[in-house]
Amino acid sequence: MIQNLARRIFLIYALIVLLTALFVARIFYYSLFVEANVPTVVRANRIPAMRGTIYDASGRVISSDILVYQAWLDFEFLRRNANDKEVETVFQAIEENFSIPKDQLYDYLHSGRYYLLLGSKPTLEELNELVIPSMRKYVSNEMAIQRLSYREYGLGRIIGSLDGGGDPVSGIEKTYDEHLRGKADGVIRRTITGSERIEPVNGDDIYLSIDMRYQMILHEEIQKATQRNDADGALAILLESSTGKIVAYAGSYDWDLGLLGVFEPGSSIKPLIYALALETGSVEVDYEFYCEGRIQPVPGLDIVMRDVEGQRHDDISFSQALVESCNVATVQIGQAILDNLGRNAMRAELEKLGLGRITGVDLPGETEGLFAQVNHWSLISPYQFVIGQGVGVNIFQMSRALNVFASGGRLFVPSFVNALGYGTDIRPVAPAVESVLFSEHVVETLIPILEDVVNYGTGTRARVDGIRIAGKTGTAQKAAVGGYSDTDYYALFWGFFPVEDPKYSLMIMVDTPKAGEYYGGTVAGPIFRDIVRRMYQVDEQKSISQGLYFWKVPDMYGYSMRDVFEIADLYEISDILIHGTGFVVDQDPAPGEPVGDRLEVWLSSEMID
Amino acid sequence: MRRSYFALAIYASVFLAFGFVFIYSAGISMEARNPYLSASDFLFKQLVAFALGLAGALVIVYFGGSRHFKYVFSIYYPAIILLLGAVFLFPERGGSRRWIDLGFFNLQVSEFAKIVLILLLAKYFADLREKKQTIVRAVIIPFLLAIPLIGLVFIQPDLSTAGILLVLTLMMMLIGGVKISYLVAVISLMVVLVVVGFVYELIEPYQLERITAFFSSFGGEEHEQISYSLMALSSGGLTGTGLGLGVVKYYIPVSYSDFIFAVIGEELGLIGIIILLIAYIGFGRELILAGIRGAKSVEGKLFISGFALYVLLQASVNIAVNLGLFPPTGVTLPFISYGGSSLLSLMIGFGLVFSILSDKEEESAEVA
């Protein structure tokens, strides 16, 4: 009997041992042969890795992550530990404090759901005001991140945005996602004996070349100008001449036409054509042209190209042709280039300027622009190109190409970013020189001509007293069905300043101004001027009587030369020594020093902030 | 026999040590999830249950083994009354009525019902051996004895414990010497009853859901617990992440109880798990041998063997759940999982084992 008992017991025991063997096999498999996809973060006490901060050129924060505190309801814990009355109390409190309907909570409770995000707050204190004591047992608090961006003045379009899941969809956020993205979450946790804290590895910060002050100026001026000119839209871009970095970029369109769209450059392309003609030896600077107001570039082809309003320039020099933006002379220069290089080489040279290819600016989605291959050229095409017709450019292509006159001939890959890095490990992003387009000699030849454009040519409306500006206007008829429109134009102006030591390159485009004026010089020129004046605070000069005391020398920083003379007169100082032009940046005696019988001041068109 | 006592004490100590360490470690993960929980609280409550259990076990040993069988009905009826109380007098928690609220302690009566059932059936089948076996005596009466317990647990509802009680009943019948033909008949009848249960929708929807969710999908939220428990094993690898250093445990919903096995797997690795499994197998073997060789009475042998098989059965179900081989059931890992009622009842069962074994010792001593 006992043997029978023992047999039966050991039969069951043997079955259990066999079952254990199966367990062991499975445990072996999972322990040794399955790579654990271990969650990198621990839900309850992770320290989220933050996305890098985006700063402007002056270190102002534009976009950054902040920590928020979230309250999560633990349904499983509730199911296991709360009675009906407690559940009702907790749900009632949640409905009152987080506005989540009770019915919905009961649905979740019965559905087998584990967690529910109740809400989030910027501080734990604020969150705890909502998580009242009766629900605390069932609610856990976690840290999470939220991105805040300063999106005013068109910055939103530049920096871009993130989708609900924290993935970037556009702008700098997208281009530099790999740098910005948080690298690894950290964790704080208890161990058996104490605690352990692993710091998160945050994403790299980005220091933009965008200067928020200039961005604001461009944005406001572009908005104003669009309204004033009853235009379809307008664009402006400000580059740092010596680096190709973008200091400000604004538009008044609903979409990013400057990057994604194209416009015809019109006469604003001419400085590049004239420089190309000199560089390739197709013309010499002392060449003379004859302009009778119209020209038929291809003999036998019934297409006539005219100057604006059929203006005749008669005998006109190379430089004068550019100053007065003479189309007829320009077509002749185009003819010279074509004769010299042939179609293929001419196209290659124009492509080197950046036509028909992306600039590589660090915003996603840049258009290549429009620039036909030689086999698609008509007979008239080369003559159209040289006056900025038949090609489509984005504003980055055009502004970086023209910037070569301010950068000693260097063509930059435009960029919004000055530096990258985290903490003390900030790595500057060097300006990217794509090529040197023109020799120093050619550039030096063109600069005075471009300055004349502003001083007495088509661009006089862009002039700002005290600041030397070189530039070029452009008025491009908009393409319409079956040719060019007689009423719709792109009004363009590009210029750089100060000429003696180029710092900025600014391009303005106004799309279809309908308030009367439509020339680049008269529509875009004044916008250019207004922007420069605001940049240099020309209109915001101090009233000279402000803060004057007869016993000490006043602070003359920012005063004009005329103001200096006026002050010298007030103080009866006769020995005045002035260096440079523009506005006072330094003085001797220093402000506050006793008044002597001499005054020496240094002026500059560049204000030091 | 002394060797056996010693071995059993060692095994029990291993389990308890595993339990205390990993309840604390899992408690840390619960703490992280909810700041109003504390790992020390989990550990403290378990230590209190252990102390109470130890005291209970000593009292039982003191009374002597044969007495428990004599008065088995005087604990059988109170057990039924307590189960009735849990079902009808005390409030529902999380959709079931399993607990008697003693203020400082929530008693889960069904845990004690398991021990009572083993004791009762051990006594019954020992007595049956003296008589002629009939279907009424071998099958119907044992079931009539078991059904109040199983039924009351079933309507709580606590399907998994009811299932364990049912399997225990069958197991006791098997080791109690019931004819194999009767057992086959009983099992066949139960299959028919389950089918009828499905057809007439007597099984609660959530129980059905658990089963269907398990068999239909190995992904999704329903399966989260299991995928995390397997991930914990993979994360542990050969030697584990080290005590308290597991990461996956933070994702396991009831890491301190039903899924404590996974936490051990993560923090002690394959080596720790194998030690644990060997401990269970060795514990079972030692207990069964001690029962067969050491217990004087047949009822004593049956109880000790039944208790051993119960511990192994429950451990197997729990481990099977952790390994994704069985639907999540809420069955604890004996001696290790957090749960005062479970530990207390196991300690009492263990006390009964020792009291039965010591009966024999005393009598042998007298003979000598």
Coordinates of N, CA and C in Angstrom, one line a residue, chain A residues 189-369:
Chain A
R189 N 17.8 56.2 -9.4 CA 17.1 55.1 -8.8 C 17.7 54.6 -7.5
R190 N 16.9 53.9 -6.7 CA 17.4 53.3 -5.5 C 18.0 52.0 -5.8
T191 N 19.1 51.7 -5.2 CA 19.6 50.3 -5.2 C 19.4 49.7 -3.8
I192 N 19.8 48.5 -3.6 CA 19.5 47.8 -2.3 C 20.2 48.7 -1.2
T193 N 21.4 49.2 -1.5 CA 22.2 49.8 -0.5 C 22.1 51.3 -0.5
G194 N 21.7 51.9 -1.6 CA 21.7 53.4 -1.6 C 21.0 53.9 -2.8
S195 N 21.6 54.8 -3.5 CA 20.9 55.3 -4.7 C 22.0 55.5 -5.8
E196 N 21.5 55.7 -7.0 CA 22.4 55.8 -8.1 C 21.8 56.9 -9.0
R197 N 22.6 57.8 -9.5 CA 22.1 58.8 -10.4 C 23.0 58.8 -11.7
I198 N 22.3 58.6 -12.8 CA 23.1 58.7 -14.0 C 22.5 59.9 -14.8
E199 N 23.4 60.8 -15.0 CA 23.0 62.1 -15.6 C 22.6 61.9 -17.1
P200 N 21.6 62.6 -17.6 CA 21.3 62.4 -19.0 C 22.3 63.1 -19.9
V201 N 22.4 62.6 -21.1 CA 23.3 63.3 -22.1 C 22.4 64.1 -23.0
N202 N 22.4 65.4 -22.8 CA 21.6 66.2 -23.6 C 22.1 66.4 -25.0
G203 N 21.2 66.9 -25.8 CA 21.6 67.2 -27.2 C 22.5 68.4 -27.3
D204 N 23.2 68.6 -28.4 CA 24.1 69.8 -28.6 C 23.2 71.1 -28.7
D205 N 23.8 72.1 -28.2 CA 23.1 73.4 -28.4 C 23.6 74.0 -29.8
I206 N 22.8 74.9 -30.3 CA 23.1 75.5 -31.6 C 23.1 77.0 -31.4
Y207 N 24.2 77.6 -31.9 CA 24.3 79.1 -31.8 C 24.1 79.5 -33.2
L208 N 23.0 80.2 -33.5 CA 22.7 80.6 -34.8 C 23.5 81.9 -35.2
S209 N 23.6 82.1 -36.4 CA 24.1 83.4 -36.9 C 23.1 84.5 -36.9
I210 N 21.8 84.0 -36.7 CA 20.7 85.0 -36.7 C 20.8 85.9 -35.5
D211 N 20.7 87.2 -35.7 CA 20.7 88.2 -34.7 C 19.3 88.6 -34.5
M212 N 18.7 88.4 -33.3 CA 17.3 88.6 -33.2 C 16.9 90.1 -33.4
R213 N 17.8 91.0 -33.1 CA 17.5 92.4 -33.3 C 17.3 92.7 -34.8
Y214 N 18.3 92.2 -35.6 CA 18.2 92.5 -37.0 C 17.1 91.7 -37.6
Q215 N 16.8 90.5 -37.1 CA 15.7 89.7 -37.6 C 14.4 90.5 -37.4
M216 N 14.3 91.2 -36.3 CA 13.1 91.9 -36.0 C 13.0 93.1 -37.0
I217 N 14.1 93.7 -37.2 CA 14.1 94.9 -38.1 C 13.7 94.4 -39.5
L218 N 14.3 93.4 -40.0 CA 13.9 92.9 -41.4 C 12.5 92.5 -41.4
H219 N 12.1 91.8 -40.4 CA 10.7 91.3 -40.4 C 9.7 92.5 -40.4
E220 N 9.9 93.4 -39.6 CA 9.0 94.6 -39.5 C 9.0 95.4 -40.8
E221 N 10.2 95.6 -41.3 CA 10.3 96.4 -42.5 C 9.6 95.7 -43.7
I222 N 9.8 94.4 -43.8 CA 9.2 93.6 -44.9 C 7.7 93.6 -44.8
Q223 N 7.2 93.5 -43.6 CA 5.8 93.5 -43.4 C 5.2 94.9 -43.8
K224 N 5.9 95.9 -43.3 CA 5.4 97.3 -43.6 C 5.4 97.5 -45.1
A225 N 6.6 97.1 -45.7 CA 6.7 97.4 -47.2 C 5.7 96.6 -48.0
T226 N 5.4 95.4 -47.6 CA 4.4 94.6 -48.3 C 3.1 95.4 -48.4
Q227 N 2.8 95.9 -47.2 CA 1.5 96.6 -47.1 C 1.5 97.9 -47.9
R228 N 2.6 98.7 -47.7 CA 2.8 100.0 -48.3 C 2.7 99.9 -49.8
N229 N 3.3 98.8 -50.3 CA 3.4 98.7 -51.8 C 2.2 97.8 -52.3
D230 N 1.3 97.4 -51.5 CA 0.3 96.5 -51.9 C 0.8 95.3 -52.7
A231 N 1.8 94.7 -52.1 CA 2.5 93.7 -52.9 C 2.0 92.3 -52.5
D232 N 2.3 91.3 -53.4 CA 1.9 89.9 -53.1 C 2.7 89.4 -51.9
G233 N 3.9 89.9 -51.8 CA 4.8 89.4 -50.7 C 6.1 90.1 -50.9
A234 N 7.0 89.8 -49.9 CA 8.4 90.4 -50.0 C 9.3 89.5 -49.2
L235 N 10.6 89.6 -49.6 CA 11.6 88.8 -48.9 C 12.8 89.8 -48.6
A236 N 13.5 89.4 -47.5 CA 14.8 90.1 -47.2 C 15.7 89.1 -46.6
I237 N 17.0 89.3 -47.0 CA 18.0 88.4 -46.3 C 19.2 89.2 -46.1
L238 N 19.8 89.1 -44.9 CA 21.0 89.8 -44.5 C 22.1 88.8 -44.2
L239 N 23.2 88.9 -45.0 CA 24.3 88.0 -44.8 C 25.4 88.7 -44.2
E240 N 26.2 88.0 -43.4 CA 27.5 88.5 -42.9 C 28.5 88.4 -44.1
S241 N 29.0 89.5 -44.6 CA 29.7 89.4 -45.9 C 30.9 88.5 -45.9
S242 N 31.6 88.5 -44.8 CA 32.9 87.8 -44.7 C 32.8 86.3 -44.5
T243 N 31.5 85.9 -44.1 CA 31.4 84.5 -43.8 C 30.2 83.8 -44.5
G244 N 29.3 84.5 -45.1 CA 28.2 83.9 -45.7 C 27.1 83.5 -44.7
K245 N 27.3 83.8 -43.5 CA 26.3 83.4 -42.4 C 25.1 84.3 -42.5
I246 N 24.0 83.7 -42.3 CA 22.7 84.5 -42.4 C 22.4 85.2 -41.1
V247 N 22.3 86.5 -41.1 CA 22.1 87.2 -39.9 C 20.6 87.5 -39.7
A248 N 19.9 87.6 -40.8 CA 18.4 87.7 -40.6 C 17.8 87.3 -42.0
Y249 N 16.6 86.8 -41.8 CA 16.0 86.3 -43.0 C 14.5 86.4 -42.8
A250 N 13.8 87.2 -43.6 CA 12.4 87.5 -43.3 C 11.6 87.5 -44.6
G251 N 10.3 87.1 -44.5 CA 9.4 87.1 -45.6 C 8.0 87.4 -45.2
S252 N 7.2 87.9 -46.1 CA 5.8 88.2 -45.7 C 4.8 87.2 -46.4
Y253 N 5.4 86.1 -47.0 CA 4.5 85.1 -47.6 C 4.0 84.2 -46.5
D254 N 2.9 83.5 -46.9 CA 2.4 82.4 -45.9 C 3.3 81.2 -45.9
W255 N 4.1 81.1 -46.9 CA 5.0 80.0 -47.0 C 6.4 80.5 -47.3
D256 N 7.4 79.6 -47.3 CA 8.8 80.0 -47.4 C 9.2 80.1 -48.8
L257 N 8.7 81.2 -49.5 CA 9.0 81.4 -50.9 C 10.5 81.6 -51.1
G258 N 11.2 82.2 -50.2 CA 12.6 82.4 -50.4 C 13.4 81.2 -50.5
L259 N 13.0 80.1 -49.9 CA 13.7 78.8 -49.9 C 13.1 77.9 -51.0
L260 N 11.8 77.8 -51.0 CA 11.1 76.8 -51.7 C 10.6 77.3 -53.1
G261 N 10.6 78.6 -53.3 CA 10.1 79.2 -54.5 C 11.2 79.8 -55.4
V262 N 10.8 80.3 -56.5 CA 11.8 81.0 -57.3 C 11.3 82.3 -57.8
F263 N 12.2 83.2 -58.2 CA 11.8 84.5 -58.8 C 12.9 84.8 -59.9
E264 N 12.6 85.7 -60.8 CA 13.6 86.1 -61.8 C 14.4 87.2 -61.2
P265 N 15.7 87.1 -61.3 CA 16.5 88.1 -60.7 C 16.6 89.5 -61.4
G266 N 16.2 89.5 -62.7 CA 16.2 90.8 -63.5 C 17.6 91.4 -63.4
S267 N 17.7 92.7 -63.4 CA 19.0 93.4 -63.5 C 19.9 93.1 -62.3
S268 N 19.3 92.6 -61.3 CA 20.2 92.4 -60.1 C 21.3 91.3 -60.4
I269 N 21.1 90.6 -61.5 CA 22.1 89.6 -61.9 C 23.3 90.3 -62.6
K270 N 23.1 91.5 -63.1 CA 24.1 92.2 -63.9 C 25.5 92.3 -63.3
P271 N 25.7 92.6 -62.1 CA 27.1 92.7 -61.5 C 27.8 91.4 -61.8
L272 N 27.1 90.3 -61.6 CA 27.8 89.0 -61.8 C 28.2 88.8 -63.3
I273 N 27.3 89.2 -64.2 CA 27.5 89.1 -65.6 C 28.7 89.9 -66.0
Y274 N 28.7 91.2 -65.5 CA 29.8 92.1 -65.8 C 31.2 91.6 -65.3
A275 N 31.1 91.0 -64.1 CA 32.3 90.5 -63.5 C 32.8 89.3 -64.3
L276 N 31.8 88.5 -64.7 CA 32.2 87.3 -65.5 C 32.8 87.7 -66.8
A277 N 32.2 88.7 -67.4 CA 32.8 89.2 -68.7 C 34.2 89.6 -68.5
L278 N 34.5 90.3 -67.4 CA 35.9 90.8 -67.2 C 36.8 89.6 -66.9
E279 N 36.3 88.7 -66.0 CA 37.1 87.6 -65.5 C 37.5 86.7 -66.7
T280 N 36.5 86.5 -67.7 CA 36.8 85.6 -68.8 C 37.5 86.3 -69.9
G281 N 37.8 87.6 -69.7 CA 38.4 88.4 -70.8 C 37.5 88.6 -72.0
S282 N 36.2 88.5 -71.8 CA 35.3 88.7 -72.9 C 35.2 90.2 -73.3
V283 N 35.3 91.0 -72.3 CA 35.3 92.5 -72.5 C 36.4 93.1 -71.6
E284 N 36.8 94.3 -71.9 CA 37.7 95.1 -71.0 C 36.9 96.2 -70.4
V285 N 37.4 96.6 -69.3 CA 36.7 97.6 -68.5 C 36.6 99.0 -69.3
D286 N 37.4 99.2 -70.2 CA 37.3 100.5 -70.9 C 36.5 100.4 -72.2
Y287 N 35.8 99.3 -72.4 CA 35.0 99.1 -73.6 C 33.8 100.1 -73.6
E288 N 33.5 100.6 -74.8 CA 32.3 101.5 -74.9 C 31.2 100.7 -75.7
F289 N 30.0 101.0 -75.4 CA 28.9 100.4 -76.1 C 28.0 101.5 -76.6
Y290 N 27.2 101.1 -77.6 CA 26.2 102.0 -78.1 C 24.8 101.5 -77.8
C291 N 24.0 102.4 -77.3 CA 22.6 102.0 -76.9 C 21.7 102.9 -77.6
E292 N 20.8 102.3 -78.5 CA 19.8 103.1 -79.1 C 18.4 102.8 -78.5
G293 N 18.5 102.2 -77.3 CA 17.2 101.9 -76.6 C 16.6 100.6 -76.9
R294 N 17.1 99.9 -78.0 CA 16.6 98.6 -78.3 C 17.7 97.8 -79.0
I295 N 17.6 96.5 -79.0 CA 18.6 95.7 -79.7 C 17.9 94.4 -80.1
Q296 N 18.3 94.0 -81.3 CA 17.8 92.7 -81.8 C 19.0 91.7 -81.8
P297 N 19.1 90.9 -80.7 CA 20.3 90.2 -80.5 C 20.6 89.1 -81.6
V298 N 19.6 88.5 -82.0 CA 19.8 87.4 -83.0 C 19.3 87.9 -84.4
P299 N 20.3 88.1 -85.3 CA 19.9 88.6 -86.6 C 18.9 87.7 -87.3
G300 N 17.8 88.3 -87.8 CA 16.8 87.5 -88.4 C 15.7 87.0 -87.5
L301 N 16.0 87.0 -86.2 CA 15.0 86.6 -85.3 C 14.3 87.8 -84.8
D302 N 13.0 87.8 -84.9 CA 12.2 89.0 -84.7 C 11.9 89.2 -83.2
I303 N 13.0 89.2 -82.4 CA 12.8 89.5 -81.0 C 13.7 90.7 -80.7
V304 N 13.1 91.7 -80.1 CA 13.8 92.9 -79.8 C 13.8 93.1 -78.3
M305 N 15.0 93.4 -77.8 CA 15.1 93.6 -76.3 C 15.3 95.1 -76.1
R306 N 14.6 95.6 -75.1 CA 14.6 97.1 -74.9 C 15.2 97.4 -73.5
D307 N 15.5 98.7 -73.5 CA 15.8 99.3 -72.2 C 14.5 99.7 -71.6
V308 N 14.5 99.8 -70.3 CA 13.2 100.2 -69.6 C 12.7 101.5 -70.2
E309 N 11.4 101.5 -70.6 CA 10.8 102.6 -71.2 C 11.5 103.1 -72.5
G310 N 12.2 102.2 -73.1 CA 12.8 102.5 -74.4 C 13.9 103.6 -74.3
Q311 N 14.4 103.8 -73.1 CA 15.4 104.8 -72.8 C 16.7 104.6 -73.7
R312 N 17.2 105.7 -74.3 CA 18.4 105.6 -75.1 C 19.6 106.1 -74.2
H313 N 20.7 105.3 -74.3 CA 21.9 105.8 -73.6 C 23.0 106.3 -74.5
D314 N 22.7 106.1 -75.8 CA 23.7 106.4 -76.9 C 25.1 105.8 -76.5
D315 N 26.2 106.6 -76.5 CA 27.5 106.0 -76.2 C 27.5 105.8 -74.7
I316 N 27.9 104.6 -74.3 CA 27.9 104.3 -72.9 C 29.0 103.4 -72.5
S317 N 29.7 103.7 -71.4 CA 30.9 103.0 -71.0 C 30.5 101.7 -70.3
F318 N 31.4 100.8 -70.1 CA 31.2 99.6 -69.3 C 30.6 99.9 -68.0
S319 N 31.3 100.8 -67.3 CA 30.8 101.1 -65.9 C 29.5 101.8 -65.9
Q320 N 29.3 102.8 -66.8 CA 28.1 103.5 -66.9 C 26.9 102.6 -67.2
A321 N 27.2 101.6 -68.0 CA 26.1 100.7 -68.4 C 25.6 99.9 -67.2
L322 N 26.5 99.6 -66.3 CA 26.0 99.0 -65.1 C 25.3 99.9 -64.1
V323 N 25.9 101.1 -64.0 CA 25.3 102.1 -63.1 C 23.9 102.5 -63.6
E324 N 23.7 102.5 -64.9 CA 22.3 102.9 -65.4 C 21.5 101.7 -65.8
S325 N 22.1 100.5 -65.5 CA 21.5 99.2 -65.8 C 21.0 99.1 -67.2
C326 N 21.9 99.4 -68.1 CA 21.5 99.5 -69.5 C 21.4 98.0 -70.1
N327 N 20.2 97.7 -70.5 CA 19.9 96.3 -71.1 C 20.7 96.1 -72.4
V328 N 20.6 97.2 -73.2 CA 21.2 97.0 -74.6 C 22.7 96.7 -74.5
A329 N 23.4 97.5 -73.6 CA 24.9 97.2 -73.4 C 25.1 95.9 -72.8
T330 N 24.2 95.5 -71.9 CA 24.4 94.2 -71.2 C 24.2 93.1 -72.2
V331 N 23.3 93.2 -73.2 CA 23.1 92.2 -74.2 C 24.3 92.1 -75.0
Q332 N 25.0 93.2 -75.3 CA 26.2 93.2 -76.1 C 27.3 92.5 -75.3
I333 N 27.3 92.7 -74.0 CA 28.3 92.0 -73.1 C 28.1 90.5 -73.1
G334 N 26.8 90.2 -73.1 CA 26.4 88.8 -73.1 C 26.9 88.2 -74.4
Q335 N 26.7 88.9 -75.5 CA 27.2 88.5 -76.8 C 28.7 88.2 -76.8
A336 N 29.4 89.1 -76.1 CA 30.8 88.9 -76.1 C 31.2 87.7 -75.3
I337 N 30.5 87.4 -74.2 CA 30.8 86.2 -73.4 C 30.5 85.0 -74.3
L338 N 29.3 85.0 -74.9 CA 28.9 83.9 -75.7 C 29.9 83.6 -76.9
D339 N 30.3 84.7 -77.5 CA 31.3 84.5 -78.6 C 32.6 84.0 -78.1
N340 N 33.0 84.4 -76.9 CA 34.3 84.0 -76.3 C 34.2 82.6 -75.8
L341 N 33.1 82.2 -75.1 CA 33.1 80.9 -74.4 C 32.3 79.8 -75.2
G342 N 31.3 80.2 -75.9 CA 30.4 79.2 -76.5 C 29.4 78.9 -75.5
R343 N 28.3 78.2 -75.9 CA 27.1 78.0 -75.1 C 27.5 77.1 -73.8
N344 N 28.2 76.0 -74.1 CA 28.4 75.1 -73.0 C 29.2 75.7 -71.9
A345 N 30.3 76.4 -72.3 CA 31.2 77.0 -71.3 C 30.4 78.1 -70.6
M346 N 29.6 78.8 -71.3 CA 28.9 80.0 -70.7 C 27.9 79.4 -69.7
R347 N 27.3 78.3 -70.0 CA 26.3 77.8 -69.0 C 27.1 77.3 -67.8
A348 N 28.3 76.6 -68.1 CA 29.1 76.1 -66.9 C 29.5 77.3 -66.0
E349 N 29.9 78.4 -66.6 CA 30.3 79.6 -65.8 C 29.1 80.1 -65.0
L350 N 27.9 80.2 -65.7 CA 26.7 80.7 -64.9 C 26.3 79.7 -63.8
E351 N 26.5 78.4 -64.1 CA 26.2 77.4 -63.0 C 27.2 77.6 -61.9
K352 N 28.4 78.0 -62.2 CA 29.4 78.2 -61.1 C 28.9 79.3 -60.2
L353 N 28.2 80.3 -60.8 CA 27.7 81.4 -60.0 C 26.6 80.9 -59.0
G354 N 26.1 79.7 -59.3 CA 25.1 79.1 -58.4 C 23.7 78.9 -59.0
L355 N 23.6 79.3 -60.3 CA 22.3 79.2 -61.0 C 21.9 77.7 -61.1
G356 N 20.7 77.3 -60.9 CA 20.2 76.0 -61.2 C 20.7 74.9 -60.3
R357 N 21.3 75.3 -59.2 CA 21.7 74.2 -58.2 C 21.5 74.8 -56.8
I358 N 21.3 73.9 -55.9 CA 21.0 74.3 -54.5 C 22.3 74.9 -53.9
T359 N 22.1 75.8 -52.9 CA 23.3 76.5 -52.3 C 23.8 75.6 -51.2
G360 N 22.9 74.7 -50.7 CA 23.3 73.9 -49.5 C 23.1 74.6 -48.2
V361 N 22.2 75.6 -48.3 CA 21.8 76.3 -47.0 C 21.2 75.3 -46.1
D362 N 21.4 75.5 -44.8 CA 21.0 74.5 -43.8 C 19.5 74.6 -43.4
L363 N 18.6 74.7 -44.4 CA 17.2 74.5 -44.2 C 16.7 73.4 -45.1
P364 N 15.8 72.6 -44.7 CA 15.4 71.5 -45.5 C 14.5 72.0 -46.6
G365 N 14.6 71.4 -47.8 CA 13.7 71.6 -48.9 C 14.0 72.7 -49.9
E366 N 15.3 73.1 -49.9 CA 15.7 74.2 -50.8 C 15.5 73.8 -52.3
T367 N 14.9 74.7 -53.1 CA 14.7 74.5 -54.5 C 16.0 74.7 -55.3
E368 N 16.1 74.0 -56.4 CA 17.3 74.2 -57.2 C 17.2 75.5 -58.1
G369 N 16.0 76.0 -58.2 CA 15.8 77.1 -59.1 C 15.6 76.6 -60.5

